[in-house]
XYZ file of N, CA and C in Angstrom:
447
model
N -8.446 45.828 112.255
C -7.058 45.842 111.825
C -6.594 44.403 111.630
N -5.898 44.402 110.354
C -5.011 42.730 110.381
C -3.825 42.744 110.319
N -3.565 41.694 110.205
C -1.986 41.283 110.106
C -1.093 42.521 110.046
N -1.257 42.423 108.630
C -0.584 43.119 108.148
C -0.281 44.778 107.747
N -1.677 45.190 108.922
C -2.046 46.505 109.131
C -1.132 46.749 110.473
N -0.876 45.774 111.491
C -0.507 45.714 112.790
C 1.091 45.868 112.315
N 2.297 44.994 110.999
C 3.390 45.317 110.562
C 3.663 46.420 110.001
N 2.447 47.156 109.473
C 2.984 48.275 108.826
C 2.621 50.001 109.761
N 1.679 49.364 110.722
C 1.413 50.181 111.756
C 2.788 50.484 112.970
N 3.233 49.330 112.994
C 5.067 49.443 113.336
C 5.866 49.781 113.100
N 6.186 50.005 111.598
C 7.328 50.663 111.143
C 6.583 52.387 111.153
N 5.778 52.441 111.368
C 5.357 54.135 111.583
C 5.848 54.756 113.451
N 5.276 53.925 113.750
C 6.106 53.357 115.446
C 7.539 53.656 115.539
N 7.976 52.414 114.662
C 9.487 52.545 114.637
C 10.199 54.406 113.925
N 9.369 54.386 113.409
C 9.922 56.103 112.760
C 9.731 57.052 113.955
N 8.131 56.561 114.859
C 8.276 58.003 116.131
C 9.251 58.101 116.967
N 9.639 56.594 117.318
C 10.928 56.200 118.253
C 12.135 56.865 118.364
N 12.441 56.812 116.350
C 13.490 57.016 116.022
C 13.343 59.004 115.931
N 12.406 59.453 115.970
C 11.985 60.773 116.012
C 12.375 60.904 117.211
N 11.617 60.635 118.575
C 11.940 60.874 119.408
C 13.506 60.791 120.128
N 14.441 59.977 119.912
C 15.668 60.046 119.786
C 16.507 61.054 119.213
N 15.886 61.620 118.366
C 16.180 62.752 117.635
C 16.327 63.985 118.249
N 15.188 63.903 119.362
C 15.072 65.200 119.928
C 13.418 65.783 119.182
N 13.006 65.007 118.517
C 11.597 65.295 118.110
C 10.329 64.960 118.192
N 9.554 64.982 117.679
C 8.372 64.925 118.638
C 7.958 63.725 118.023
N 7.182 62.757 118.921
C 6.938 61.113 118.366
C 5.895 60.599 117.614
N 6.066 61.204 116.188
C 4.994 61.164 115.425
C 5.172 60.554 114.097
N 5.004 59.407 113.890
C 5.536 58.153 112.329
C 4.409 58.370 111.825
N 5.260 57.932 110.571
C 4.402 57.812 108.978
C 5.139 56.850 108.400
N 4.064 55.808 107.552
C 4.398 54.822 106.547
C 3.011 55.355 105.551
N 3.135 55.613 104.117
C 2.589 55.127 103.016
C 3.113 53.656 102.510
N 1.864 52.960 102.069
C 2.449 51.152 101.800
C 1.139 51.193 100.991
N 1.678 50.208 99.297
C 0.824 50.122 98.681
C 1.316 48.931 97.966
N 0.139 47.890 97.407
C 0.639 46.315 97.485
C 1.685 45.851 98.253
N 1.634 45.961 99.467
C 1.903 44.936 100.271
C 3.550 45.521 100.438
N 3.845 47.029 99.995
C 5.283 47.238 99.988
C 5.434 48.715 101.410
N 6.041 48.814 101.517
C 6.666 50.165 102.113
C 7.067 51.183 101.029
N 6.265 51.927 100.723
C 6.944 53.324 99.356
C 7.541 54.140 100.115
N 7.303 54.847 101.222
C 8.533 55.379 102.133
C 7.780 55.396 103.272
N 7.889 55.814 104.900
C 8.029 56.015 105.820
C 8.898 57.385 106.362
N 8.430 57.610 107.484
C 9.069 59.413 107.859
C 8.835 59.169 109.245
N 8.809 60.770 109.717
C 8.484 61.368 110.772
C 8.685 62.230 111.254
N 7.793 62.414 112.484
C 7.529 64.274 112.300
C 9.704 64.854 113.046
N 9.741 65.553 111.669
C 11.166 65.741 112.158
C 11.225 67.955 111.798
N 9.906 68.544 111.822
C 10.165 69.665 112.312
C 11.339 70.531 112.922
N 11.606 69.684 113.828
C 13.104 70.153 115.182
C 13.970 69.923 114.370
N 14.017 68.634 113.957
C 15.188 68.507 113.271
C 15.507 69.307 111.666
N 14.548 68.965 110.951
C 15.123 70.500 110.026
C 14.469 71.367 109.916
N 14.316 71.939 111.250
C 13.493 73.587 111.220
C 12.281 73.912 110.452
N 11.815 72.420 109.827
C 10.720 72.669 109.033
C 9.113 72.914 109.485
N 8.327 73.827 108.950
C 6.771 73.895 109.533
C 5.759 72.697 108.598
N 6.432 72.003 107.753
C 5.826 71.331 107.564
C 6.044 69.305 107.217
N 6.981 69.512 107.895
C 7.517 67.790 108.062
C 6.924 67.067 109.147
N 5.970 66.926 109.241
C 5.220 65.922 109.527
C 5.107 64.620 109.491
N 4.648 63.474 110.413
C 5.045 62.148 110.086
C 4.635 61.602 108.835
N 3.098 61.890 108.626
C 2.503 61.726 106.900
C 3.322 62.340 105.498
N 3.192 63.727 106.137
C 4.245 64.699 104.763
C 5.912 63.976 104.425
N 5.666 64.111 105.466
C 7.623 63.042 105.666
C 7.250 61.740 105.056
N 6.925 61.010 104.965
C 6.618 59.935 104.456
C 6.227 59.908 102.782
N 5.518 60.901 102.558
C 5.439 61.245 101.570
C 6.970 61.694 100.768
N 7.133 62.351 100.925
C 8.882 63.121 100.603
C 9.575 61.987 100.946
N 9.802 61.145 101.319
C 10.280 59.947 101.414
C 10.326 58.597 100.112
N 8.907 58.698 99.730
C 8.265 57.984 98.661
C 8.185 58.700 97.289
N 8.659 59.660 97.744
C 8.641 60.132 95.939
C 7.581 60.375 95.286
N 7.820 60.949 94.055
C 6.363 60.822 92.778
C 6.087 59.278 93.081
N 5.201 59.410 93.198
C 4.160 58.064 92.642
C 3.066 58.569 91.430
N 2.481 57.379 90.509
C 1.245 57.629 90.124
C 0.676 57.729 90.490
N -0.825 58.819 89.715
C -1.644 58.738 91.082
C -2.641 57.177 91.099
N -2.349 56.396 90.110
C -2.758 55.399 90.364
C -2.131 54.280 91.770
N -0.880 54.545 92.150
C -0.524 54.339 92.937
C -1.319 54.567 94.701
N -0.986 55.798 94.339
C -1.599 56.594 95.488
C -3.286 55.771 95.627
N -3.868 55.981 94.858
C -5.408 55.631 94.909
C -5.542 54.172 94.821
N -4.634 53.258 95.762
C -4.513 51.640 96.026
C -3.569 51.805 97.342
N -3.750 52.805 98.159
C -2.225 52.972 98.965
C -3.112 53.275 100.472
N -2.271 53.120 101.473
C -2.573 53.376 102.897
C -1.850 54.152 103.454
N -2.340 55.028 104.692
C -1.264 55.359 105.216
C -1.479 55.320 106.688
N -0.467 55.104 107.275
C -0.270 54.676 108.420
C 0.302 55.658 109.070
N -0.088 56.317 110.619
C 0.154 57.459 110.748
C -0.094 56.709 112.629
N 0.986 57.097 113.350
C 0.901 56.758 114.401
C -0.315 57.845 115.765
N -0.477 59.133 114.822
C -1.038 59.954 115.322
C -2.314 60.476 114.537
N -3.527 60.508 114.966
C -4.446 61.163 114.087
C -4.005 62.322 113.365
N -4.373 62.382 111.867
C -3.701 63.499 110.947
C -4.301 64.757 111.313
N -3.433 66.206 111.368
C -3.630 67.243 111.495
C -4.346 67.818 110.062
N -4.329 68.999 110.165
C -5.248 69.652 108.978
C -4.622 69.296 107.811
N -3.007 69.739 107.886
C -2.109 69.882 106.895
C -2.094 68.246 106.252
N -1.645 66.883 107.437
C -1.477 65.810 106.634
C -2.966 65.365 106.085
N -3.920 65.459 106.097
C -5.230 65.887 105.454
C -5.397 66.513 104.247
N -5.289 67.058 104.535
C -5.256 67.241 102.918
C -4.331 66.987 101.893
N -3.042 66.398 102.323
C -1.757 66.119 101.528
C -2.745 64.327 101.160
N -3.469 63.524 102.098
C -4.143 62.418 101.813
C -5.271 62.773 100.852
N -5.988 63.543 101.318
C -7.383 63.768 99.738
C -6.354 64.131 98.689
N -5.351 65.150 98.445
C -4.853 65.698 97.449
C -4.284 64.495 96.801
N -3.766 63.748 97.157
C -3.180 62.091 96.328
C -4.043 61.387 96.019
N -5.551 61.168 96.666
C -6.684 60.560 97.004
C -5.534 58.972 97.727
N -5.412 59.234 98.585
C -5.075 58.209 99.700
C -6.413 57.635 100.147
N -6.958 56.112 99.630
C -8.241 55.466 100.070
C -8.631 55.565 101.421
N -7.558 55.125 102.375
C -7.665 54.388 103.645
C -6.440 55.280 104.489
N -7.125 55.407 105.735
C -5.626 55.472 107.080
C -5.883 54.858 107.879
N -4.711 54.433 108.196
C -4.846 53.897 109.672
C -3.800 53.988 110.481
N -4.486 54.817 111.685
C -4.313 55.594 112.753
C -3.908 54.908 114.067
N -2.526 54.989 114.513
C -2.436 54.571 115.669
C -3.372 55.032 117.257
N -3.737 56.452 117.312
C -4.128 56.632 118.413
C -4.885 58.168 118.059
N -6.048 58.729 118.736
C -6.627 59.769 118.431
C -6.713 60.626 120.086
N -6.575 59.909 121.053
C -6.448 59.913 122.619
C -6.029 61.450 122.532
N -4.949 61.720 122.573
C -4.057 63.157 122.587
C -4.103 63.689 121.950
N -4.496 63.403 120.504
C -4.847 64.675 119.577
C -6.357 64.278 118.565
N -7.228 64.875 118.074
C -8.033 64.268 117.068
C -7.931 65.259 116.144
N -7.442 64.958 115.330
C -7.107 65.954 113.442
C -8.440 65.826 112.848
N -8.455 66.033 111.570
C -9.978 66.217 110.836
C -9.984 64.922 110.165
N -10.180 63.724 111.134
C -10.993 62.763 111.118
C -12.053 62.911 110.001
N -13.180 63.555 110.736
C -14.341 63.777 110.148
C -14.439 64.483 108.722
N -13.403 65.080 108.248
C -13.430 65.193 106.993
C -12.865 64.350 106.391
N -12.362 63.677 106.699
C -11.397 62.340 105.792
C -12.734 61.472 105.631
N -13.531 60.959 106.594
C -14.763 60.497 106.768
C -15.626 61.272 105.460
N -16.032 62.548 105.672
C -17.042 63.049 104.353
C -16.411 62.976 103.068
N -15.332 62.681 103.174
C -14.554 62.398 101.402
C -14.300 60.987 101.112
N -14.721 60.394 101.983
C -14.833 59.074 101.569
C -13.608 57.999 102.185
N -12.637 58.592 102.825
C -11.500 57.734 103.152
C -11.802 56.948 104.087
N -11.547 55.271 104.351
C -11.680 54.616 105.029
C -11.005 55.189 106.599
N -11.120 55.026 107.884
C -10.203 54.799 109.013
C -10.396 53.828 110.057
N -8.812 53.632 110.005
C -9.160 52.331 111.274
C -8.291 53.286 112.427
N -9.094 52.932 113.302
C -8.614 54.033 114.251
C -8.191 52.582 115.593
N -6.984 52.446 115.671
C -6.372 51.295 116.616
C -6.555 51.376 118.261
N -6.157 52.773 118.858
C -5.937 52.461 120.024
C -4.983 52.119 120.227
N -3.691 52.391 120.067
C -2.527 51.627 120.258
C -2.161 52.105 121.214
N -1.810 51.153 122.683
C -1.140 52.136 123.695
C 0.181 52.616 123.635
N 0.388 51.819 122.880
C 2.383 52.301 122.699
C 1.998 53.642 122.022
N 1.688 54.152 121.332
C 1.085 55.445 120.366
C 0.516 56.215 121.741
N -0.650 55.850 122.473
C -1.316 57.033 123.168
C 0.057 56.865 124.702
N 0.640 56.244 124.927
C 2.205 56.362 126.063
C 3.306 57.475 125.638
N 3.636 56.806 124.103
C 4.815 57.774 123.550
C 3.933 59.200 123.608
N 3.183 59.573 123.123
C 2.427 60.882 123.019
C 2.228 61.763 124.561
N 1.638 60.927 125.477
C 1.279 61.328 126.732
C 2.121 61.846 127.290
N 3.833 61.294 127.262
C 5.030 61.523 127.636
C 5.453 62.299 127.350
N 5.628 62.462 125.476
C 6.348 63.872 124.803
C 5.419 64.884 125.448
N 3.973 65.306 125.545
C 3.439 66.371 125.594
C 3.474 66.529 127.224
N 3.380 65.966 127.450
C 3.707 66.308 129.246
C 4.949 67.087 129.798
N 5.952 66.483 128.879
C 7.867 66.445 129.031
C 7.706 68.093 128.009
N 7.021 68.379 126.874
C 7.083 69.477 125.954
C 5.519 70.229 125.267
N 4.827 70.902 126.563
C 4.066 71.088 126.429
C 4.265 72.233 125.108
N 5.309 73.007 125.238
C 5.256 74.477 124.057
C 5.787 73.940 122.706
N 6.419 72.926 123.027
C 7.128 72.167 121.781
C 5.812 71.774 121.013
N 4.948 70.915 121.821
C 3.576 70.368 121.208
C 2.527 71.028 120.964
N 2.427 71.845 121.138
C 1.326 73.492 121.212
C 1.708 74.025 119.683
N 3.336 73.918 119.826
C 3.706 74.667 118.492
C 3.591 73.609 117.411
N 3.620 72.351 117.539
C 3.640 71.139 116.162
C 2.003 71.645 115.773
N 1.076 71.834 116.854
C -0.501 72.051 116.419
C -0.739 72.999 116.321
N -0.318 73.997 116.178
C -0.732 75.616 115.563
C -1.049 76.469 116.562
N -0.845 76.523 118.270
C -1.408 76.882 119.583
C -0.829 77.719 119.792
């Protein structure tokens, strides 16, 4: 991870924070492509009753149409390893690269992002595997239900 993977790995941070304040579960998303922010989200489910707002999907819906030339020069930054759903919303754009704050508490289909070719940097961030450890401890049925349980 560099620089500038570590600034944009923050504002996905800063979105779980602001999730969690919400009353929702602490899960950021940034898409960033040349060196910009195209939008940022987070998993805000609770907040509009949605089954599929997710920190990635949210981020997406955030950023708008893009080209898909866009998309296929773009990252996404996801404070939580991606579930099935933000998985395939990344191959379906062809999103090159993610990078993943923490896989500790949850591991999504990694390994298929891997057989399609997408780069991952997988961080370790403890602020990512703390905020997580906390929500699911504090909301075990809340977090059962974000993963399909």
């Amino acid at each position: 991870m560099n620089g500038q993977d570590r600034r944009f790995l923050d504002v996905a941070i800063s979105e779980a924070r602001t999730g969690l304040e919400e009353g929702g579960i602490p899960i950021g998303g940034a898409l960033v492509a040349d060196g910009r922010v195209l939008g940022s989200g987070r998993n805000r489910r609770i907040q509009l009753g949605s089954p599929i707002r997710h920190g990635e999907t949210d981020a997406l819906e955030v950023a708008g149409r893009q080209p898909a030339s866009v998309y296929r020069r773009a990252t996404m930054y996801t404070t939580l390893s991606p579930c099935d759903m933000c998985t395939g919303a990344i191959l379906l754009y062809g999103i090159p690269r993610v990078v993943i704050g923490e896989n500790r508490t949850f591991r999504g289909a990694e390994d298929l992002l891997r057989d399609r070719g997408v780069e991952l940097v997988v961080v370790d961030d403890e602020v990512c595997v703390a905020m997580m450890e906390a929500f699911i401890a504090a909301n075990p049925t809340l977090w059962n239900e974000d993963i399909g349980e």
